[in-house]
Tab-separated table of C-alpha atoms in Angstrom:
chain	number	residue	atom	x	y	z
M	26	MET	CA	90.126	162.269	183.789
M	27	LYS	CA	91.809	159.190	185.220
M	28	LYS	CA	88.458	157.968	186.514
M	29	VAL	CA	86.921	158.292	183.016
M	30	ILE	CA	89.737	156.275	181.479
M	31	LYS	CA	89.365	153.561	184.110
M	32	ILE	CA	85.620	153.389	183.441
M	33	ILE	CA	86.148	153.078	179.670
M	34	VAL	CA	88.759	150.312	180.120
M	35	SER	CA	86.464	148.458	182.510
M	36	VAL	CA	83.561	148.670	180.043
M	37	LEU	CA	85.751	147.351	177.186
M	38	ILE	CA	86.960	144.435	179.307
M	39	ALA	CA	83.381	143.614	180.278
M	40	LEU	CA	82.263	143.700	176.641
M	41	LEU	CA	85.162	141.389	175.688
M	42	PHE	CA	84.214	138.874	178.376
M	43	LEU	CA	80.560	139.072	177.382
M	44	SER	CA	81.216	138.499	173.655
M	45	THR	CA	83.523	135.598	174.488
M	46	PHE	CA	80.824	134.038	176.680
M	47	VAL	CA	78.194	134.422	173.920
M	48	PHE	CA	80.539	132.922	171.303
M	49	LEU	CA	81.375	129.917	173.457
M	50	TYR	CA	77.704	129.397	174.298
M	51	GLN	CA	76.738	129.386	170.621
M	52	LYS	CA	79.545	126.974	169.792
M	53	SER	CA	78.374	124.598	172.518
M	54	GLN	CA	74.845	124.388	171.117
M	55	PRO	CA	74.186	121.346	168.825
M	56	LYS	CA	73.771	122.271	165.161
M	57	GLU	CA	70.875	121.035	163.106
M	58	ILE	CA	72.026	118.493	160.507
M	59	VAL	CA	70.359	118.866	157.108
M	60	TYR	CA	70.503	116.127	154.462
M	61	GLN	CA	69.941	116.129	150.736
M	62	ILE	CA	66.566	114.674	149.798
M	63	LEU	CA	66.540	112.179	146.923
M	64	LYS	CA	63.553	110.793	145.038
M	65	ALA	CA	63.131	107.173	143.960
M	66	GLU	CA	62.401	107.272	140.220
M	67	LYS	CA	62.138	104.781	137.392
M	68	SER	CA	64.773	104.740	134.661
M	69	ASP	CA	66.862	102.382	132.553
M	70	ILE	CA	70.054	101.273	134.261
M	71	VAL	CA	72.986	99.497	132.652
M	72	GLN	CA	75.906	97.905	134.450
M	73	THR	CA	79.113	97.928	132.406
M	74	THR	CA	82.753	97.032	132.740
M	75	ILE	CA	85.746	98.728	131.161
M	76	ALA	CA	88.464	96.697	129.443
M	77	THR	CA	91.762	98.414	128.640
M	78	GLY	CA	93.795	97.447	125.602
M	79	LYS	CA	95.047	98.528	122.182
M	80	ILE	CA	93.893	98.866	118.600
M	81	GLU	CA	95.582	96.406	116.259
M	82	PRO	CA	95.119	95.297	112.643
M	83	ARG	CA	93.669	91.818	112.350
M	84	ASP	CA	96.253	90.826	109.734
M	85	GLU	CA	99.791	92.012	110.484
M	86	VAL	CA	102.594	90.237	108.617
M	87	GLN	CA	106.332	90.351	109.141
M	88	ILE	CA	108.154	90.045	105.826
M	89	LYS	CA	111.273	87.833	106.089
M	90	PRO	CA	114.032	87.227	103.505
M	91	GLN	CA	114.350	83.859	101.770
M	92	ILE	CA	118.108	84.205	101.636
M	93	SER	CA	120.864	85.593	103.870
M	94	GLY	CA	122.994	88.524	102.784
M	95	ILE	CA	123.323	92.315	102.935
M	96	ILE	CA	120.623	94.867	102.063
M	97	SER	CA	121.699	96.622	98.882
M	98	GLU	CA	118.504	98.581	98.105
M	99	VAL	CA	115.401	99.680	100.065
M	100	TYR	CA	112.460	100.756	97.906
M	101	LYS	CA	109.710	101.398	100.475
M	102	GLU	CA	109.242	103.393	103.688
M	103	ALA	CA	106.916	103.105	106.681
M	104	GLY	CA	103.547	104.724	106.010
M	105	GLU	CA	103.394	103.789	102.321
M	106	THR	CA	100.686	101.541	100.929
M	107	ILE	CA	101.864	98.436	99.133
M	108	LYS	CA	100.297	95.735	96.979
M	109	LYS	CA	100.897	92.030	97.199
M	110	GLY	CA	104.026	91.127	95.209
M	111	GLU	CA	105.566	94.625	95.237
M	112	ILE	CA	109.300	94.783	95.980
M	113	ILE	CA	110.315	96.206	99.362
M	114	ALA	CA	114.077	95.668	99.304
M	115	LYS	CA	116.903	93.876	97.541
M	116	VAL	CA	119.466	91.575	99.178
M	117	LYS	CA	123.027	91.120	97.956
M	118	VAL	CA	124.252	87.611	98.654
M	119	ILE	CA	127.575	87.140	100.449
M	120	PRO	CA	128.582	83.541	99.665
M	121	GLU	CA	129.876	81.274	102.410
M	122	LEU	CA	133.405	80.121	101.513
M	123	GLY	CA	132.813	76.410	102.127
M	124	GLN	CA	129.648	76.335	100.028
M	125	LEU	CA	131.364	78.341	97.266
M	126	ASN	CA	134.304	75.916	97.086
M	127	ALA	CA	131.953	72.916	97.014
M	128	ALA	CA	129.870	74.470	94.235
M	129	GLU	CA	132.946	75.288	92.124
M	130	SER	CA	134.248	71.753	92.613
M	131	ARG	CA	130.887	70.319	91.586
M	132	LEU	CA	130.904	72.450	88.438
M	133	ARG	CA	134.411	71.322	87.449
M	134	LEU	CA	133.489	67.675	87.975
M	135	ALA	CA	130.225	68.090	86.026
M	136	THR	CA	132.133	69.764	83.171
M	137	MET	CA	134.598	66.875	82.934
M	138	ASN	CA	131.839	64.267	83.091
M	139	GLY	CA	129.864	66.179	80.479
M	140	LYS	CA	132.771	66.265	78.043
M	141	GLN	CA	133.500	62.573	78.533
M	142	SER	CA	129.806	61.715	78.142
M	143	THR	CA	129.631	63.667	74.874
M	144	ILE	CA	132.707	61.827	73.505
M	145	ASP	CA	131.251	58.443	74.503
M	146	PHE	CA	127.893	59.244	72.953
M	147	GLU	CA	129.421	60.434	69.655
M	148	ARG	CA	131.442	57.202	69.452
M	149	VAL	CA	128.337	55.047	70.076
M	150	GLU	CA	126.338	57.137	67.645
M	151	LYS	CA	128.812	56.471	64.804
M	152	LEU	CA	128.807	52.754	65.550
M	153	TYR	CA	125.023	52.783	65.683
M	154	GLU	CA	124.857	54.432	62.246
M	155	LYS	CA	127.026	51.611	60.931
M	156	LYS	CA	124.763	49.149	62.730
M	157	LEU	CA	127.635	47.849	64.806
M	158	VAL	CA	125.815	48.361	68.152
M	159	SER	CA	122.267	47.642	69.221
M	160	SER	CA	119.511	50.212	69.729
M	161	GLU	CA	119.602	49.483	73.441
M	162	GLU	CA	123.243	50.516	73.762
M	163	TYR	CA	122.586	53.653	71.709
M	164	GLU	CA	119.649	54.675	73.939
M	165	LYS	CA	121.719	54.110	77.085
M	166	ALA	CA	124.495	56.318	75.740
M	167	LEU	CA	121.957	59.012	74.766
M	168	LEU	CA	120.404	58.947	78.256
M	169	ALA	CA	123.793	59.135	79.973
M	170	ASN	CA	124.730	62.118	77.815
M	171	GLN	CA	121.468	63.916	78.647
M	172	GLN	CA	121.946	63.238	82.354
M	173	ALA	CA	125.481	64.627	82.210
M	174	ARG	CA	124.202	67.810	80.548
M	175	GLU	CA	121.487	68.221	83.206
M	176	GLU	CA	124.050	67.763	85.968
M	177	LEU	CA	126.292	70.360	84.323
M	178	GLN	CA	123.424	72.877	84.148
M	179	ALA	CA	122.439	72.132	87.754
M	180	ALA	CA	126.039	72.708	88.875
M	181	LYS	CA	126.138	76.054	87.033
M	182	ASP	CA	122.801	77.131	88.582
M	183	ASN	CA	123.943	76.070	92.030
M	184	LEU	CA	127.090	78.155	91.751
M	185	GLU	CA	125.105	81.184	90.533
M	186	ILE	CA	122.667	80.878	93.453
M	187	ILE	CA	125.475	80.691	95.999
M	188	LYS	CA	127.288	83.664	94.438
M	189	ASP	CA	124.329	85.882	93.438
M	190	GLY	CA	121.216	84.316	94.969
M	191	ILE	CA	119.687	84.033	91.499
M	192	THR	CA	120.077	82.142	88.237
M	193	LYS	CA	119.710	83.490	84.720
M	194	ASN	CA	116.919	81.006	84.043
M	195	SER	CA	114.834	82.083	87.061
M	196	ALA	CA	115.427	85.819	87.250
M	197	SER	CA	111.699	86.580	87.683
M	198	PHE	CA	111.606	84.395	90.826
M	199	SER	CA	114.645	85.918	92.454
M	200	SER	CA	114.937	85.352	96.202
M	201	THR	CA	117.143	88.452	96.427
M	202	LEU	CA	114.093	90.655	95.790
M	203	ILE	CA	112.022	90.851	98.991
M	204	ARG	CA	108.324	91.183	98.088
M	205	SER	CA	105.232	91.899	100.183
M	206	THR	CA	103.023	88.880	100.765
M	207	ILE	CA	99.847	90.967	101.366
M	208	THR	CA	98.253	94.243	100.282
M	209	GLY	CA	98.190	96.881	103.010
M	210	LEU	CA	100.050	99.634	104.835
M	211	ILE	CA	103.745	99.390	105.731
M	212	LEU	CA	103.927	99.895	109.508
M	213	ASP	CA	107.682	99.549	109.890
M	214	VAL	CA	110.848	99.042	107.850
M	215	PRO	CA	113.497	98.280	110.505
M	216	ILE	CA	116.384	97.655	108.075
M	217	LYS	CA	118.716	100.023	106.202
M	218	VAL	CA	121.071	99.658	103.273
M	219	GLY	CA	124.148	97.788	104.474
M	220	ASN	CA	122.379	95.800	107.202
M	221	SER	CA	123.041	92.072	107.310
M	222	VAL	CA	119.925	89.875	107.143
M	223	ILE	CA	119.358	86.207	107.919
M	224	MET	CA	116.803	83.924	106.339
M	225	SER	CA	114.313	82.108	108.558
M	226	ASN	CA	115.326	78.591	109.543
M	227	THR	CA	114.879	75.995	112.276
M	228	PHE	CA	117.183	77.816	114.678
M	229	ASN	CA	116.426	81.449	113.788
M	230	ASP	CA	113.243	83.455	113.125
M	231	GLY	CA	115.059	85.445	110.482
M	232	THR	CA	115.474	89.195	110.051
M	233	THR	CA	112.286	91.245	109.634
M	234	ILE	CA	112.504	93.319	106.460
M	235	ALA	CA	109.144	95.065	106.951
M	236	THR	CA	105.860	94.827	108.842
M	237	VAL	CA	102.768	95.141	106.655
M	238	ALA	CA	99.142	95.254	107.851
M	239	ASP	CA	95.648	95.572	106.431
M	240	MET	CA	94.459	98.743	108.219
M	241	SER	CA	90.925	98.418	106.856
M	242	ASP	CA	90.219	95.570	109.275
M	243	LEU	CA	90.975	96.634	112.855
M	244	ILE	CA	90.289	94.939	116.181
M	245	PHE	CA	90.392	95.949	119.839
M	246	LYS	CA	92.505	93.585	121.945
M	247	GLY	CA	92.241	93.845	125.730
M	248	ASN	CA	91.670	91.971	128.998
M	249	VAL	CA	88.645	91.373	131.234
M	250	ASP	CA	88.842	90.334	134.897
M	251	GLU	CA	87.763	86.798	135.802
M	252	THR	CA	85.000	88.162	138.067
M	253	GLU	CA	83.241	89.663	135.034
M	254	VAL	CA	84.128	87.386	132.140
M	255	GLY	CA	81.262	85.013	132.987
M	256	ARG	CA	78.709	87.766	132.300
M	257	ILE	CA	79.802	88.576	128.761
M	258	LYS	CA	79.484	86.577	125.556
M	259	GLU	CA	80.440	86.756	121.899
M	260	ASN	CA	78.523	88.959	119.439
M	261	ILE	CA	77.423	91.579	122.011
M	262	PRO	CA	77.923	95.297	121.176
M	263	VAL	CA	80.954	97.133	122.575
M	264	LYS	CA	81.736	100.850	122.733
M	265	ILE	CA	85.353	101.783	122.009
M	266	THR	CA	86.988	105.049	123.056
M	267	ILE	CA	90.522	105.968	121.989
M	268	GLY	CA	92.667	108.306	124.055
M	269	ALA	CA	94.283	109.885	121.003
M	270	LEU	CA	90.886	110.650	119.412
M	271	GLN	CA	89.055	112.671	122.049
M	272	GLY	CA	85.278	112.996	121.770
M	273	MET	CA	84.895	110.032	119.409
M	274	GLU	CA	83.200	106.713	120.119
M	275	PHE	CA	83.410	103.661	117.865
M	276	LYS	CA	81.033	100.739	117.596
M	277	ALA	CA	82.416	97.227	117.836
M	278	ILE	CA	81.241	93.634	118.167
M	279	LEU	CA	82.830	91.276	120.690
M	280	GLU	CA	83.997	88.290	118.668
M	281	TYR	CA	86.466	86.419	120.882
M	282	ILE	CA	86.874	85.536	124.563
M	283	SER	CA	89.966	83.531	125.460
M	284	PRO	CA	89.257	80.125	127.025
M	285	LYS	CA	92.389	80.465	129.172
M	286	SER	CA	93.323	83.178	131.663
M	287	VAL	CA	96.613	85.026	131.945
M	288	GLU	CA	98.003	86.475	135.174
M	289	ASN	CA	98.348	90.248	135.132
M	290	ASN	CA	99.615	92.034	138.284
M	291	GLY	CA	98.396	89.175	140.453
M	292	ALA	CA	94.904	89.025	138.893
M	293	ASN	CA	93.563	86.432	136.472
M	294	GLN	CA	92.345	88.046	133.273
M	295	PHE	CA	90.957	86.809	129.963
M	296	GLU	CA	91.906	88.236	126.575
M	297	ILE	CA	89.080	89.568	124.426
M	298	LYS	CA	88.914	90.795	120.821
M	299	ALA	CA	86.292	93.054	119.247
M	300	ALA	CA	85.902	93.978	115.572
M	301	ILE	CA	85.753	97.782	115.158
M	302	THR	CA	83.627	99.708	112.689
M	303	VAL	CA	85.631	102.750	111.560
M	304	PRO	CA	83.682	105.595	109.881
M	305	GLU	CA	84.939	106.731	106.508
M	306	GLY	CA	87.497	109.506	106.742
M	307	VAL	CA	88.665	108.594	110.252
M	308	LYS	CA	92.294	107.477	110.500
M	309	ILE	CA	93.266	105.099	113.308
M	310	ARG	CA	96.883	104.123	113.851
M	311	SER	CA	98.066	100.717	114.966
M	312	GLY	CA	98.878	100.570	118.670
M	313	TYR	CA	96.506	103.306	119.893
M	314	SER	CA	95.559	102.783	123.556
M	315	ALA	CA	91.822	102.281	123.932
M	316	ASN	CA	89.048	101.384	126.374
M	317	ALA	CA	86.152	99.058	125.639
M	318	GLU	CA	82.871	99.543	127.502
M	319	ILE	CA	81.063	96.202	127.694
M	320	GLU	CA	77.497	95.757	128.942
M	321	LEU	CA	77.165	93.233	131.780
M	322	GLN	CA	73.529	93.658	132.876
M	323	ARG	CA	70.547	95.853	131.997
M	324	ALA	CA	67.274	96.715	133.765
M	325	GLU	CA	64.536	98.527	131.844
M	326	GLN	CA	62.453	101.104	133.769
M	327	ALA	CA	63.778	99.983	137.152
M	328	LEU	CA	63.195	101.902	140.389
M	329	CYS	CA	66.492	103.696	141.053
M	330	ILE	CA	68.103	105.942	143.656
M	331	PRO	CA	71.646	107.345	143.918
M	332	GLU	CA	74.041	104.768	145.353
M	333	SER	CA	75.156	107.280	148.001
M	334	ALA	CA	71.754	106.861	149.739
M	335	LEU	CA	72.455	103.246	150.697
M	336	GLU	CA	73.709	102.107	154.076
M	337	PHE	CA	75.329	98.680	154.383
M	338	THR	CA	75.250	96.826	157.700
M	339	GLY	CA	76.478	93.248	157.605
M	340	ASN	CA	74.596	91.442	154.838
M	341	HIS	CA	71.717	93.921	154.877
M	342	THR	CA	71.084	97.122	152.931
M	343	TYR	CA	69.092	100.080	154.297
M	344	VAL	CA	67.816	103.489	153.270
M	345	TYR	CA	66.380	106.309	155.373
M	346	VAL	CA	62.921	107.379	154.182
M	347	LEU	CA	61.790	110.958	154.891
M	348	THR	CA	58.750	111.051	157.243
M	349	ASP	CA	58.692	114.736	158.230
M	350	SER	CA	60.569	117.892	157.299
M	351	VAL	CA	58.968	120.493	159.654
M	352	PRO	CA	60.487	121.805	161.825
M	353	ASN	CA	63.358	119.329	161.396
M	354	GLN	CA	63.999	116.438	158.999
M	355	LYS	CA	62.928	113.056	160.323
M	356	PHE	CA	63.688	109.697	158.733
M	357	THR	CA	62.697	106.068	159.148
M	358	ARG	CA	65.202	103.310	158.466
M	359	LYS	CA	63.940	100.725	155.951
M	360	ALA	CA	65.542	97.538	154.643
M	361	VAL	CA	65.708	97.293	150.852
M	362	THR	CA	66.891	94.814	148.232
M	363	ALA	CA	69.389	96.343	145.812
M	364	GLY	CA	69.883	95.196	142.235
M	365	ILE	CA	72.401	96.224	139.617
M	366	SER	CA	74.453	99.402	139.851
M	367	ASN	CA	76.221	101.561	137.298
M	368	GLY	CA	78.401	103.245	139.929
M	369	MET	CA	76.084	106.249	140.270
M	370	GLN	CA	72.549	104.853	140.364
M	371	VAL	CA	71.402	101.574	141.928
M	372	GLU	CA	68.320	99.502	141.227
M	373	ILE	CA	65.939	98.935	144.200
M	374	LYS	CA	64.041	95.678	143.753
M	375	GLU	CA	62.130	95.701	147.061
M	376	GLY	CA	61.520	98.038	149.995
M	377	LEU	CA	60.772	101.335	148.200
M	378	LYS	CA	57.963	102.791	146.119
M	379	GLU	CA	58.179	105.215	143.236
M	380	ASN	CA	58.501	108.892	144.281
M	381	GLU	CA	59.384	108.076	147.907
M	382	LEU	CA	61.959	110.486	149.355
M	383	VAL	CA	65.153	109.160	150.923
M	384	ARG	CA	68.069	110.662	152.779
M	385	GLY	CA	71.202	111.527	150.842
M	386	LEU	CA	74.485	113.116	151.878
M	387	LYS	CA	74.821	115.907	154.439
M	388	LYS	CA	74.475	119.420	153.058
M	389	GLU	CA	77.466	121.665	153.416
M	390	PHE	CA	76.879	125.192	154.772
């Protein structure tokens, strides 16, 4: 019984050694390498570049107040449409103490001068009726009286403007009523009732009451690298894709290329603008991130192969042409002249014929 067990153990050990030897022998044998076979075929090839940017309205206006004060009423909200001349908000004027005192003093002085001028004129008028003074003196007195009245009215108006921002005689042209200067969509109303606002002047841009834009006229604004800007020009077609509107593509026309570059992350880039055609019923919001696909070069019915089939050595480009496939694949190295590429396919100008087979990537098993 012990002999039988020893024999069985010996056989198992022998089988283990034998299988290990066979496995190692097979592993040591070189494997046949098989490549994908690609055909050179004619097709249209287009080289493009992608510019990143945003969608913006061509006309976007910031509405500023014509007078400083405090917002007393807000009549519009962001998202509402508005016509030119419509009121957005109302400003309550808070008079500056120095200006108020000066205006009140001017009014008091104009009132006194007006009264004295009226007395002088009435005296000259009576003398003129009795023909005791000349017509020239009468006309001078009349003019002085009229000037005094005008100054009195101007002083009253000035005081009303400083106190209320408006006069009774010009209520329809009130600077306290902030009106839209264009017809469009209100993008933003950054103020609230009670906020202080400042009018635009030499030292201050003024407080923005609202931002209004014409959303029927949109443009794409982005940047193109300096290595590609020389191959594009105005009035060429552009394809626009918007991240927020998946599956949609918009037509556009390139209408502006900046003559001056700007530095962006260490690279020189040029600003571009393209006018977008928006289909009816599609709503695009201002500020959407977008990509513009711009055509750089095109080759009609060019001989093309996948770019993965190329081999680059120094300044030369090669492909491996299939010469035999039985029993093993055999290839001949040939120099070729490559043309434009779209990142997947590349144009072959010289060195290959239509329908020739070339080596691609290794097949995975």
